[in-house]
Coordinates of C-alpha atoms and ligand atoms in Angstrom, one line a residue:
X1 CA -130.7 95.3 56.9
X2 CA -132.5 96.5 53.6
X3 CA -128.9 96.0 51.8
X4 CA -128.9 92.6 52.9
X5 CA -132.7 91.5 51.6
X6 CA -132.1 92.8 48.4
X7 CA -129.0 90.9 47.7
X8 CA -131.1 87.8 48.7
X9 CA -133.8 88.3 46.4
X10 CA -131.5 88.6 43.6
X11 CA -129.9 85.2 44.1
X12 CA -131.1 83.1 41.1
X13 CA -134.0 80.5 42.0
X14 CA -132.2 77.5 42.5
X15 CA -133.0 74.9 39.4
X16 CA -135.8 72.6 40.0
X17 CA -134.6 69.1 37.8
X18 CA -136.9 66.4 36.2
X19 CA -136.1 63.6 34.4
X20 CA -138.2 64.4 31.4
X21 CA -138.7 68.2 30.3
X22 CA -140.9 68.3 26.9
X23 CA -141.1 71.9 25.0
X24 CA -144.7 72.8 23.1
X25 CA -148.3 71.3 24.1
X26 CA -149.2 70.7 20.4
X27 CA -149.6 67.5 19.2
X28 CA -146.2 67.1 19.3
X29 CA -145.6 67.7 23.2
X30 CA -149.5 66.3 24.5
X31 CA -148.5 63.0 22.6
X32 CA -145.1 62.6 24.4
X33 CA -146.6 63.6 27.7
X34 CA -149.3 60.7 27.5
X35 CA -147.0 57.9 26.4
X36 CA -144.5 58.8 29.3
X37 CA -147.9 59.0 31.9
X38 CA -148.9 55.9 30.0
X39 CA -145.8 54.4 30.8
X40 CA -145.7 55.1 34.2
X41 CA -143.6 57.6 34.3
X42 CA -144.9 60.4 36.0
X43 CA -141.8 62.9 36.4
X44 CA -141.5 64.7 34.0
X45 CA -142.7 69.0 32.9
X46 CA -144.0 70.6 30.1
X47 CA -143.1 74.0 29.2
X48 CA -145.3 76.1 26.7
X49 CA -144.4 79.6 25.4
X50 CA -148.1 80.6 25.4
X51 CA -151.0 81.1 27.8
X52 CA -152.4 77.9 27.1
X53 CA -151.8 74.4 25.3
X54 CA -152.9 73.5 21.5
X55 CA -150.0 74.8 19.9
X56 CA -151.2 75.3 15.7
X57 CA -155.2 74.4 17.1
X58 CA -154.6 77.4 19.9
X59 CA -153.0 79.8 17.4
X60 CA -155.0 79.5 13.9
X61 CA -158.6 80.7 15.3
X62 CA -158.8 82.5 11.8
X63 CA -162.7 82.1 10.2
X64 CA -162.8 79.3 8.1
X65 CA -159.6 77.0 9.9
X66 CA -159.8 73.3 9.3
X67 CA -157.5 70.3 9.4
X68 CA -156.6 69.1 5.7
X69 CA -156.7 65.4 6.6
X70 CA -159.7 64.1 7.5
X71 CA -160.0 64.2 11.5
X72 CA -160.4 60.6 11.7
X73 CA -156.6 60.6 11.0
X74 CA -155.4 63.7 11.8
X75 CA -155.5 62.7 15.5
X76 CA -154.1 60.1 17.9
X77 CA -154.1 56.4 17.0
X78 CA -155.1 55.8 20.8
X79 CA -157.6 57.8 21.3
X80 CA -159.8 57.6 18.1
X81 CA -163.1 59.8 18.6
X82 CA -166.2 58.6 17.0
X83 CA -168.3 62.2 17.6
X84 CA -165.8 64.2 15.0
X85 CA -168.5 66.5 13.8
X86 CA -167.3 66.5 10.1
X87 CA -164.8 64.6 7.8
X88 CA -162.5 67.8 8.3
X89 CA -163.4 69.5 11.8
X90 CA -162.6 73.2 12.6
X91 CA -160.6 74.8 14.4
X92 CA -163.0 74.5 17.8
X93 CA -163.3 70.9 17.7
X94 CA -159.8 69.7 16.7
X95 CA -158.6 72.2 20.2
X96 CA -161.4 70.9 22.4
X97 CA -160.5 67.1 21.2
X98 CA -156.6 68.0 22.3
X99 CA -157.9 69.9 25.4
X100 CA -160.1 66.3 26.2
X101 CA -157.1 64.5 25.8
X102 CA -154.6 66.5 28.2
X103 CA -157.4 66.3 31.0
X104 CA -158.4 62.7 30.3
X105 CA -154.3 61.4 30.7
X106 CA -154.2 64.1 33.4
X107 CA -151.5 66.3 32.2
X108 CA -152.6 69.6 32.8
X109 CA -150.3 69.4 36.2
X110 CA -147.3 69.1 34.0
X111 CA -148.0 71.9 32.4
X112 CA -146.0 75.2 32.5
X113 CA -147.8 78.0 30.4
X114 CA -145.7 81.0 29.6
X115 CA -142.5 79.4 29.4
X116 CA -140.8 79.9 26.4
X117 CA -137.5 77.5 26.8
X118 CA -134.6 80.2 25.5
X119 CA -131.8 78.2 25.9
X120 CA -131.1 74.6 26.5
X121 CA -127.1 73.4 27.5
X122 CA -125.9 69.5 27.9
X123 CA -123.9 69.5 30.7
X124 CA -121.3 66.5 29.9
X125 CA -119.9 66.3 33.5
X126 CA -123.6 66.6 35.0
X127 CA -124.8 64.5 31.8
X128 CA -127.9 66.7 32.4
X129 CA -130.0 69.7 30.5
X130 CA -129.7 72.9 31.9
X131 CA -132.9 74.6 30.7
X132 CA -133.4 78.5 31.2
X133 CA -136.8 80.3 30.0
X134 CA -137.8 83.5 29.1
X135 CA -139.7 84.3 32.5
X136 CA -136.1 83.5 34.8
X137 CA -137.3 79.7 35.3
X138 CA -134.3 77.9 35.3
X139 CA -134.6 73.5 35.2
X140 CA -132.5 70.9 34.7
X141 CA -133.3 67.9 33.0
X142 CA -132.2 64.1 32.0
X143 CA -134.1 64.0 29.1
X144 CA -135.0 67.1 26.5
X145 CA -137.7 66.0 24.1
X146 CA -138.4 69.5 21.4
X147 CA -142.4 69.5 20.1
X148 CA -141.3 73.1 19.1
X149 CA -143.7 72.3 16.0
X150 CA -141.9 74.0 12.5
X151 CA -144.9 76.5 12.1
X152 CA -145.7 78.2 14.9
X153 CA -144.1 81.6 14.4
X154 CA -146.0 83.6 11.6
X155 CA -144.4 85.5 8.7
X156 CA -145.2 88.8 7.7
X157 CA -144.1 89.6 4.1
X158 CA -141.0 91.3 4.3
X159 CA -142.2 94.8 2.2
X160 CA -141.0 98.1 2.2
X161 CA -143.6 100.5 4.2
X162 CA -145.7 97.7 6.0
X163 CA -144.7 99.2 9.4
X164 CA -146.1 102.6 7.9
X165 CA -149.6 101.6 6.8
X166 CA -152.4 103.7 9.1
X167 CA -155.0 101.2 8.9
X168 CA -155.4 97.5 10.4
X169 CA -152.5 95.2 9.5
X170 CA -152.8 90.9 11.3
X171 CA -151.5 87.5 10.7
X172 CA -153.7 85.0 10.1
X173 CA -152.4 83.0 12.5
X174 CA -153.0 86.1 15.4
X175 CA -156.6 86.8 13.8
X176 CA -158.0 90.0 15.1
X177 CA -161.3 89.3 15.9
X178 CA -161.8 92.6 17.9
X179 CA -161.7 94.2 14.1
X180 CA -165.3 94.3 12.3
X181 CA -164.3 93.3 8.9
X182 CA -167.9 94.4 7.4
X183 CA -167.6 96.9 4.7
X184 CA -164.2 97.1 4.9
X185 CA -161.6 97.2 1.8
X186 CA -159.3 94.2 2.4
X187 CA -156.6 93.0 1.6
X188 CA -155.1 89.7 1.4
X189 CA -151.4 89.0 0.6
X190 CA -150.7 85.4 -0.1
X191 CA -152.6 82.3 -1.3
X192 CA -151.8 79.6 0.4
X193 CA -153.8 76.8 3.1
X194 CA -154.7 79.3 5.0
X195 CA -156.0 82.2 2.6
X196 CA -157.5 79.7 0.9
X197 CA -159.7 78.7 4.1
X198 CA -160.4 82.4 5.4
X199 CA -161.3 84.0 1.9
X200 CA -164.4 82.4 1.4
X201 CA -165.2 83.0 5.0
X202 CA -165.0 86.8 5.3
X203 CA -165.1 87.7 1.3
X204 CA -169.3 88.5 1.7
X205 CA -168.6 90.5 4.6
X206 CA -166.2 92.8 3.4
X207 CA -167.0 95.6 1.0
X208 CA -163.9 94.7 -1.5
X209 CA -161.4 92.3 -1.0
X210 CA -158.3 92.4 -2.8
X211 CA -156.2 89.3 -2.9
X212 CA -152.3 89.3 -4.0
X213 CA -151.2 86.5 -5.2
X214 CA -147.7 85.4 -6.4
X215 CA -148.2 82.0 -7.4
X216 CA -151.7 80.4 -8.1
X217 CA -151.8 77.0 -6.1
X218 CA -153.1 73.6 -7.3
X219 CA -156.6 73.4 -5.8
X220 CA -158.7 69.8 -5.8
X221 CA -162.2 70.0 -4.0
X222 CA -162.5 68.6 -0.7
X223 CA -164.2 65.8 0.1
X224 CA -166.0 67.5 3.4
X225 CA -169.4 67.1 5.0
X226 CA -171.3 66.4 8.2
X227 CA -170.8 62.7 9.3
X228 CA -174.3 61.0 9.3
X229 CA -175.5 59.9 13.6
X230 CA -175.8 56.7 11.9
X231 CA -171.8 56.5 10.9
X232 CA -170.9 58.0 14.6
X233 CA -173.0 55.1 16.1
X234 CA -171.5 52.6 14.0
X235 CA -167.8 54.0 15.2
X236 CA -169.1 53.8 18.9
X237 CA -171.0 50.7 19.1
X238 CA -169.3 48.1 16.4
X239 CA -165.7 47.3 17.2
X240 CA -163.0 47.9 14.5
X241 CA -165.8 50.2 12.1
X242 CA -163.7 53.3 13.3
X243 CA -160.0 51.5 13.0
X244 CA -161.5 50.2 9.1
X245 CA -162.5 54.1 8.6
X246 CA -159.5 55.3 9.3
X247 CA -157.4 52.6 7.9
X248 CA -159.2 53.7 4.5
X249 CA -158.1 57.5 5.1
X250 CA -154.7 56.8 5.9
X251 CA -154.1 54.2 2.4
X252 CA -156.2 56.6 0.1
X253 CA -153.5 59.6 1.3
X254 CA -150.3 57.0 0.9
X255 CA -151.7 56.4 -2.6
X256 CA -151.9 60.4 -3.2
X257 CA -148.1 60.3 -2.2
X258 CA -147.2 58.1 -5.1
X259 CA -147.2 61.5 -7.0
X260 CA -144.5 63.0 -5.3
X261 CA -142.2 60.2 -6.1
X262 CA -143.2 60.5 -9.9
X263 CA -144.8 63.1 -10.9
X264 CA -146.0 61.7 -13.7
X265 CA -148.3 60.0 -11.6
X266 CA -150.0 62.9 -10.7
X267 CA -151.6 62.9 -14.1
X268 CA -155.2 62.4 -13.0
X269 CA -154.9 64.8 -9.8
X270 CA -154.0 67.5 -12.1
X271 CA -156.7 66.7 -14.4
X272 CA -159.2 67.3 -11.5
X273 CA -157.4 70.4 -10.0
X274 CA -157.9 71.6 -13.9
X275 CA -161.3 70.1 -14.2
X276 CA -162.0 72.1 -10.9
X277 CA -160.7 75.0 -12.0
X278 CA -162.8 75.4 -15.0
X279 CA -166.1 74.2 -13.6
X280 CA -166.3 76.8 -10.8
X281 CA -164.5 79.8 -12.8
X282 CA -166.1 80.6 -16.3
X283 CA -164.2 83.9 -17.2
X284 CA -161.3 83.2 -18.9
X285 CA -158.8 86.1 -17.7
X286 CA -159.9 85.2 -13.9
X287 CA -159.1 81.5 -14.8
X288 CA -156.0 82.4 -16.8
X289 CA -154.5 84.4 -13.7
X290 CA -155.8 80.8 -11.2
X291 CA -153.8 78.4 -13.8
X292 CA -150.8 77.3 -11.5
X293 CA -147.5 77.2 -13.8
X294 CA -145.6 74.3 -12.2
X295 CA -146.1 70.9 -11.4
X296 CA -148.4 69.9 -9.3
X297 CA -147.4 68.6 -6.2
X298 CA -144.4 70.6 -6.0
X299 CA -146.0 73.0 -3.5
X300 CA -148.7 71.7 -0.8
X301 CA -152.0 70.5 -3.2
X302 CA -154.6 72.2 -1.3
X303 CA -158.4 70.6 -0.6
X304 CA -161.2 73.1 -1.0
X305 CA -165.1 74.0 -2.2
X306 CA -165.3 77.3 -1.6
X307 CA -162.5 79.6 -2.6
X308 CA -162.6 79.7 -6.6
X309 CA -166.4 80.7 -6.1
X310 CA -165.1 83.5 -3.4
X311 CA -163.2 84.8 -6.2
X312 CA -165.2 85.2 -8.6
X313 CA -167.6 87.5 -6.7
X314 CA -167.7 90.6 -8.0
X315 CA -166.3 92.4 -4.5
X316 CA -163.3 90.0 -5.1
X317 CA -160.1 91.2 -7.4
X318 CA -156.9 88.8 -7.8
X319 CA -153.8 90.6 -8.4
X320 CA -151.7 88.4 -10.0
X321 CA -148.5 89.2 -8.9
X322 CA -146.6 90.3 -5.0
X323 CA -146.4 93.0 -2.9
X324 CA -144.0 95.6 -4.0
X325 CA -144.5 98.2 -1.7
X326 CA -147.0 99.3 1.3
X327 CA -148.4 102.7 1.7
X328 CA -149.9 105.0 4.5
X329 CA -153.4 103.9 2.9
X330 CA -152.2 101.6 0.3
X331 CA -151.0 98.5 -1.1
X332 CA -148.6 98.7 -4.1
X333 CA -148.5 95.3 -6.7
X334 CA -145.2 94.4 -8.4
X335 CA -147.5 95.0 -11.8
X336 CA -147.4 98.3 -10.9
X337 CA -151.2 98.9 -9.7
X338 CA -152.2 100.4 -6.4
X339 CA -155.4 99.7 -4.5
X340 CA -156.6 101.6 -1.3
X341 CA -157.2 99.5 1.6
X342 CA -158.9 99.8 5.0
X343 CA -156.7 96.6 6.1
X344 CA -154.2 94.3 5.6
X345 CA -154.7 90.3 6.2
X346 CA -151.2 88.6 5.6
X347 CA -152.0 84.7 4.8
X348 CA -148.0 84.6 4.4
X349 CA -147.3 81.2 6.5
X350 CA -144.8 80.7 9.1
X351 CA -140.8 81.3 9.5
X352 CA -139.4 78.1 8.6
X353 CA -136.1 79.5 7.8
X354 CA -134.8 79.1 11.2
X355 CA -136.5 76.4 12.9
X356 CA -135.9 77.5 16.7
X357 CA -136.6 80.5 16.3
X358 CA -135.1 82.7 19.8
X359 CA -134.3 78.7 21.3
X360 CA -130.4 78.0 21.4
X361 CA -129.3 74.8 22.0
X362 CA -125.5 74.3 23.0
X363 CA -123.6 71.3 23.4
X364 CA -121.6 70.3 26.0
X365 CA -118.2 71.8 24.2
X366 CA -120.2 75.4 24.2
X367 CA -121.3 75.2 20.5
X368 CA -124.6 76.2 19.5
X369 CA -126.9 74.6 16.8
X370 CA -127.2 76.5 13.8
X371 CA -130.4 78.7 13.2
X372 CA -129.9 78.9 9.0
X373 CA -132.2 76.0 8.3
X374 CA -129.6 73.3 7.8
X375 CA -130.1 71.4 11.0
X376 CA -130.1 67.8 10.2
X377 CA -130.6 64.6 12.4
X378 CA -131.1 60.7 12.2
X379 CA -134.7 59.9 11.5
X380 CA -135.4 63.7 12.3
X381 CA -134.9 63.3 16.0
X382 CA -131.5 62.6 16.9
X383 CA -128.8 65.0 16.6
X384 CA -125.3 65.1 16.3
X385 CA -123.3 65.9 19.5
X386 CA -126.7 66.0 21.5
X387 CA -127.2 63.7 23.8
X388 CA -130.3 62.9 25.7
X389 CA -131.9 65.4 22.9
X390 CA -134.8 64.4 20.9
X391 CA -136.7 66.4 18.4
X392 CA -139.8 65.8 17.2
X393 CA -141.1 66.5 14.3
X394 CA -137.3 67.4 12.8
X395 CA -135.6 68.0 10.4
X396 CA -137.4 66.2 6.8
X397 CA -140.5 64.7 8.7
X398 CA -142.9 67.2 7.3
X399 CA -145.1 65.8 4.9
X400 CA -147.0 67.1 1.9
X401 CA -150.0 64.1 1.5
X402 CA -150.7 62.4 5.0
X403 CA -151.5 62.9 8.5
X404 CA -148.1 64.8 10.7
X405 CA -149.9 62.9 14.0
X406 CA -149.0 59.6 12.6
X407 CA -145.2 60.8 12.5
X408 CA -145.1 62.2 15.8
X409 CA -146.9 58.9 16.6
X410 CA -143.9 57.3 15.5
X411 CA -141.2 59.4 16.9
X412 CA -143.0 59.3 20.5
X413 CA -142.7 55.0 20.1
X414 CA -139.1 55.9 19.1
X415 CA -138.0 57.9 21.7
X416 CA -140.2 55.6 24.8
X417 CA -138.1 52.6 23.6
X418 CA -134.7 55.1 23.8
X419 CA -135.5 55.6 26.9
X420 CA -136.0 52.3 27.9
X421 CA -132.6 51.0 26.8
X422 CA -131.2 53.8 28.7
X423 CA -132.9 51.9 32.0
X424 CA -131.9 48.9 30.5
X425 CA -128.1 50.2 30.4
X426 CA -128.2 52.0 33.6
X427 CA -126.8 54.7 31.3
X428 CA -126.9 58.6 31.9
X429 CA -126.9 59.8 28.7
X430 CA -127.6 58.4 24.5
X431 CA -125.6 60.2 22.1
X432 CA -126.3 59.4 18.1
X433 CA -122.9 58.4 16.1
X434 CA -122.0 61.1 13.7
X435 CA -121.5 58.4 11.5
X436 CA -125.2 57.3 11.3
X437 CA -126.7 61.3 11.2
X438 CA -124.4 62.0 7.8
X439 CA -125.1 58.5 6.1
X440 CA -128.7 58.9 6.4
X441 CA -128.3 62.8 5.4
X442 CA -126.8 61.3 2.3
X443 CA -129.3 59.4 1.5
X444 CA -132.4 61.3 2.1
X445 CA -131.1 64.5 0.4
X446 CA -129.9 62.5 -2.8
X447 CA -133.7 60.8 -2.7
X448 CA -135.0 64.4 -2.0
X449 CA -132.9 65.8 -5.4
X450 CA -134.6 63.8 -7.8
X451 CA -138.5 64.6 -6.2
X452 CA -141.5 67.1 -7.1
X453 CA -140.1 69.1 -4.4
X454 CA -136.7 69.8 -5.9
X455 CA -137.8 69.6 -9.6
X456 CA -141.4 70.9 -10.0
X457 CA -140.4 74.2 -10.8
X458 CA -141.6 76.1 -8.0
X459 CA -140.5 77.9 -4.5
X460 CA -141.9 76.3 -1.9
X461 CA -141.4 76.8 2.2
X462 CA -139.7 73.0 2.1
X463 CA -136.6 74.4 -0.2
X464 CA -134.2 76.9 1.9
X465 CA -132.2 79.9 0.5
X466 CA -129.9 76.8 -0.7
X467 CA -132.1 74.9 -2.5
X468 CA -132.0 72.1 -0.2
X469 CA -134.9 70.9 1.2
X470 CA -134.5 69.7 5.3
X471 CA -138.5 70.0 5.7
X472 CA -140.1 67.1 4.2
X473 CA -139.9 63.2 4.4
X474 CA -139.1 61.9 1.1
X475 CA -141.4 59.3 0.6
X476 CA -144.5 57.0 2.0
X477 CA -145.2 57.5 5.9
X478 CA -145.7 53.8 6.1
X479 CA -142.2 53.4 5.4
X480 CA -140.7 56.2 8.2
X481 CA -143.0 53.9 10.5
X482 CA -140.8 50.7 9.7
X483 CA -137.8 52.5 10.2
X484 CA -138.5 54.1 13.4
X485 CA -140.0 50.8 14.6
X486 CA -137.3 49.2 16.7
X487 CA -134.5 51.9 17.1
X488 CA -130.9 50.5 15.9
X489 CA -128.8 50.9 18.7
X490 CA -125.7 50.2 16.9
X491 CA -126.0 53.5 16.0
X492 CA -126.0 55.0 19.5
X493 CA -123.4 55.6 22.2
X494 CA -124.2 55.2 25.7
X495 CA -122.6 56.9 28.5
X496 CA -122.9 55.3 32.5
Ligands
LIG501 C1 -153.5 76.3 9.9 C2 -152.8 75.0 9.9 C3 -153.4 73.8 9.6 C4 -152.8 72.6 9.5 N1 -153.5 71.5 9.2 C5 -152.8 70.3 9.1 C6 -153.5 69.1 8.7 O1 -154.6 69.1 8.3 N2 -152.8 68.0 8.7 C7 -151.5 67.9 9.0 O2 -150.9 66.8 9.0 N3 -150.8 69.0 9.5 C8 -151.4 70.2 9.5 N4 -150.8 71.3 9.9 C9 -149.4 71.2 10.4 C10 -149.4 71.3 12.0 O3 -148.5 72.2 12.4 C11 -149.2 69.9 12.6 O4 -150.2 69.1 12.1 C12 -149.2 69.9 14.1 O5 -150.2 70.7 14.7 C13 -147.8 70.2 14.7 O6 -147.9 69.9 16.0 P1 -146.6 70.2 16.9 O7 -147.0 69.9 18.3 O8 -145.4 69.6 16.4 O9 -146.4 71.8 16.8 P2 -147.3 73.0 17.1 O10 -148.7 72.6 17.1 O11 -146.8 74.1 16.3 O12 -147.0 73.2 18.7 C14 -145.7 73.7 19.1 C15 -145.9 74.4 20.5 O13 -144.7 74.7 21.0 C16 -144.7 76.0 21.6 N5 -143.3 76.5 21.6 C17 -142.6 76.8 20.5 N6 -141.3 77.2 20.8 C18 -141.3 77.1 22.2 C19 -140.3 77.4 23.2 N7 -139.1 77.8 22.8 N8 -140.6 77.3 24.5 C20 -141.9 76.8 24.8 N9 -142.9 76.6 24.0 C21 -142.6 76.7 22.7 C22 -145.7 76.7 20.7 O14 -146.2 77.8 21.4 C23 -146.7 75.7 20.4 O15 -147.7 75.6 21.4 C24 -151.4 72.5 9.9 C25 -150.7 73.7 10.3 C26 -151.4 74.9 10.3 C27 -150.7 76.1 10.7

């Protein structure tokens, strides 16, 4: 009797199928559940690897955390909020505004929390998904849309003896607030966004902060502030203030991206980065070590107030140069120096090497896509040998000088209208045509060769071990919009 109700339990649960299964509940994910509930269709899941849904707004609680694009862009199209606190909101108010949203288009039900999606299979006899997560969920799906989002697994610096240090070591990105940073001796590997947000935050707690940096960034200040009542009333009472506003934001941004294009045009941004630079640092060998020595644009320009004045506190010392080596109580430069730290606060960004990360995805001849970092796909969300697969925010649709939202804005109007022609067809399954993924490959990475990117003079996260850059859209966002428009279905193959 006991033999025989163990073997039942053991039976795998049975898979439960929807037409629609969307991965992450970031932007990403939240904006393809509301334009399929939107459209009326209602059947569809969202898995999410974490306890809860915000994806980068859930995970980056770290002091100081703000959005780079003014929030009046940086957030849907369709639901435009006139009460942003600030021209760049915080981390709070940017997860609260994406919490709003899930409950006011009622997705919450959708939602699966601690599901990480491990593997993914097209089925080409079922023409369906076969979905299997980490906690023994198995689905089956139609449809498989990825809002994975490329920076959501953080990167500790890969150093000899970080594992051995005896004091506090966290991620930006997994901030330990439980640790009481006051009088502490800190340090701080890395200089990019987000060091440059939390520096300035916890640098007059600490008793010494001690920040490594291997390459000084290209700093502009940031236009931020409260927004006056009188401006939020304006955006709530008179029609088309709020659309004008962030109409504004979104053409000053495009003009910004002219730069990366030519960076000779970049001429008068680098005067005010260097204009910047000197104004708020007055001793020379500080402001000799904060000169960047590439071009600008080549790595992400980064908007602040606060973090040359941070540095120049006296509690503050820049090390101009990596992490060579960590010790039981100690962090070794590659100058040579060593400096005794209470803790360790690695601003070292995300793994962008491999893009998904523990997620394979297997075709329906058995072969999985590769996790090196060369994945590449029409428009970034189509892939070769795929079907029924979209990604969104793929391969080269990051962007260094405008708001992500508006191309997962895009992709979501991209994909609804796939869909749709699939109804349209009566067909099971939409396959890409090789043909249409390398043409466009071609073109974007010979675009992508002659850009700041590729010829700045710098190593940036975009550019793999390769030196070939499958990260960022080459160009103005204006024009991904008109390509992703109207999909071309010439370039698709249907299946009944
Ligand atoms: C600190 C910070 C600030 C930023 N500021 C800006 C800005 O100002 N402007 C801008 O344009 N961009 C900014 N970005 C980029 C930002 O990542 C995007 O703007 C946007 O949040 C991406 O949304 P997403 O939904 O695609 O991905 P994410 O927000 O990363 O969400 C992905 C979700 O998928 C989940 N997930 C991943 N893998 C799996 C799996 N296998 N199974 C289940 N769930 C999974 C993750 O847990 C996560 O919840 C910033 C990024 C960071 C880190």
């Amino acid at each position: 009797m006991a033999k025989k109700k163990a073997a039942a339990t053991d039976l795998p649960e049975p898979a439960t199928h929807h037409d629609v299964v969307i991965v992450g509940t970031g932007f990403s994910g939240l904006g393809m559940g509301i334009f399929l509930k939107k459209a009326g269709r209602h059947d569809f899941l969202i898995l999410e690897k974490a306890g809860d849904i915000g994806g980068t707004w859930r995970d980056n609680d770290y002091p100081g955390a703000a959005c780079d694009v003014p929030s009046h862009m940086y957030s849907f199209s369709f639901e435009q909020n006139p009460d942003w606190s600030r021209m760049y909101s915080g981390q709070a108010e940017i997860l609260a505004y994406m919490k709003g949203c899930a409950d006011k288009y009622d997705l919450m039900p959708h939602v699966r929390c601690n599901q990480e999606l491990l593997e993914a299979r097209w089925d080409d006899a079922e023409q369906r998904w076969h979905l299997r997560t980490g906690s023994g969920h198995r689905y089956t799906a139609r449809v498989l849309v990825s809002g994975i989002g490329g920076l959501s697994r953080p990167a500790l610096p890969k150093v000899n003896g970080l594992d051995q240090f005896e004091g506090t070591v966290f991620h930006s990105a997994r901030w330990n607030h439980d640790y009481d940073l006051r009088g502490k001796r800190v340090a701080v590997i890395g200089t990019g966004a987000s060091a440059i947000q939390f520096v300035p935050e916890i640098a007059p707690k600490v008793d010494k902060l001690v920040l490594f940096q291997r390459t000084a960034p290209w700093l502009v200040p940031k236009p931020d502030g409260q927004l006056p009542e009188a401006l939020k009333t304006a955006f709530r009472k008179i029609p088309g203030v709020q659309t004008l506003f962030r109409n504004s934001i979104y053409w000053q941004a495009e003009a910004f991206g002219v730069g990366f294009i030519n960076p000779k045009l970049m001429a008068p941004i680098e005067k005010l980065s260097r204009f910047h630079l000197e104004r708020q640092i007055t001793d020379p060998a500080l402001r000799a070590k904060l000169t960047p020595n590439y071009t600008i644009g080549c790595k992400r320009v980064l908007f602040t107030n606060n973090y040359y004045p941070a540095l120049a506190r006296d509690n503050v010392e820049v090390v101009a140069a990596g992490v060579k080596e960590v010790r039981a109580h100690s962090v070794i430069a590659s100058d040579g120096s060593e400096h005794d730290v209470d803790a360790i606060i690695c601003g070292t960004g995300f793994d962008v090497a491999d893009p998904l990360g523990p997620l394979n995805i297997i075709d329906g001849s058995g072969t999985p896509v590769p996790h090196d970092g060369s994945m590449q796909a029409y428009l970034g969300i189509t892939l070769k040998h795929l079907p029924n697969l979209f990604m969104l925010l793929g391969p080269n649709t990051a962007l260094g000088h405008n708001s992500i939202i508006f191309m997962i804005e895009s992709q979501i109007n991209y994909v609804m209208q796939c869909l749709d022609e699939m109804d349209r067809r009566q067909a099971a399954s939409m396959l890409v045509k090789d043909s249409a993924v390398e043409s466009y490959n071609a073109r974007i990475q010979a675009s992508l060769k002659k850009m700041v990117w590729s010829a700045g003079g710098c190593k940036s996260w975009y550019i793999n071990d390769k030196g070939e850059n499958f990260t960022i859209w080459p160009g103005f966002t204006w024009k991904y919009w008109l390509k992703t428009r109207k999909p071309d279905f010439r370039k698709m193959q249907f299946k009944n």
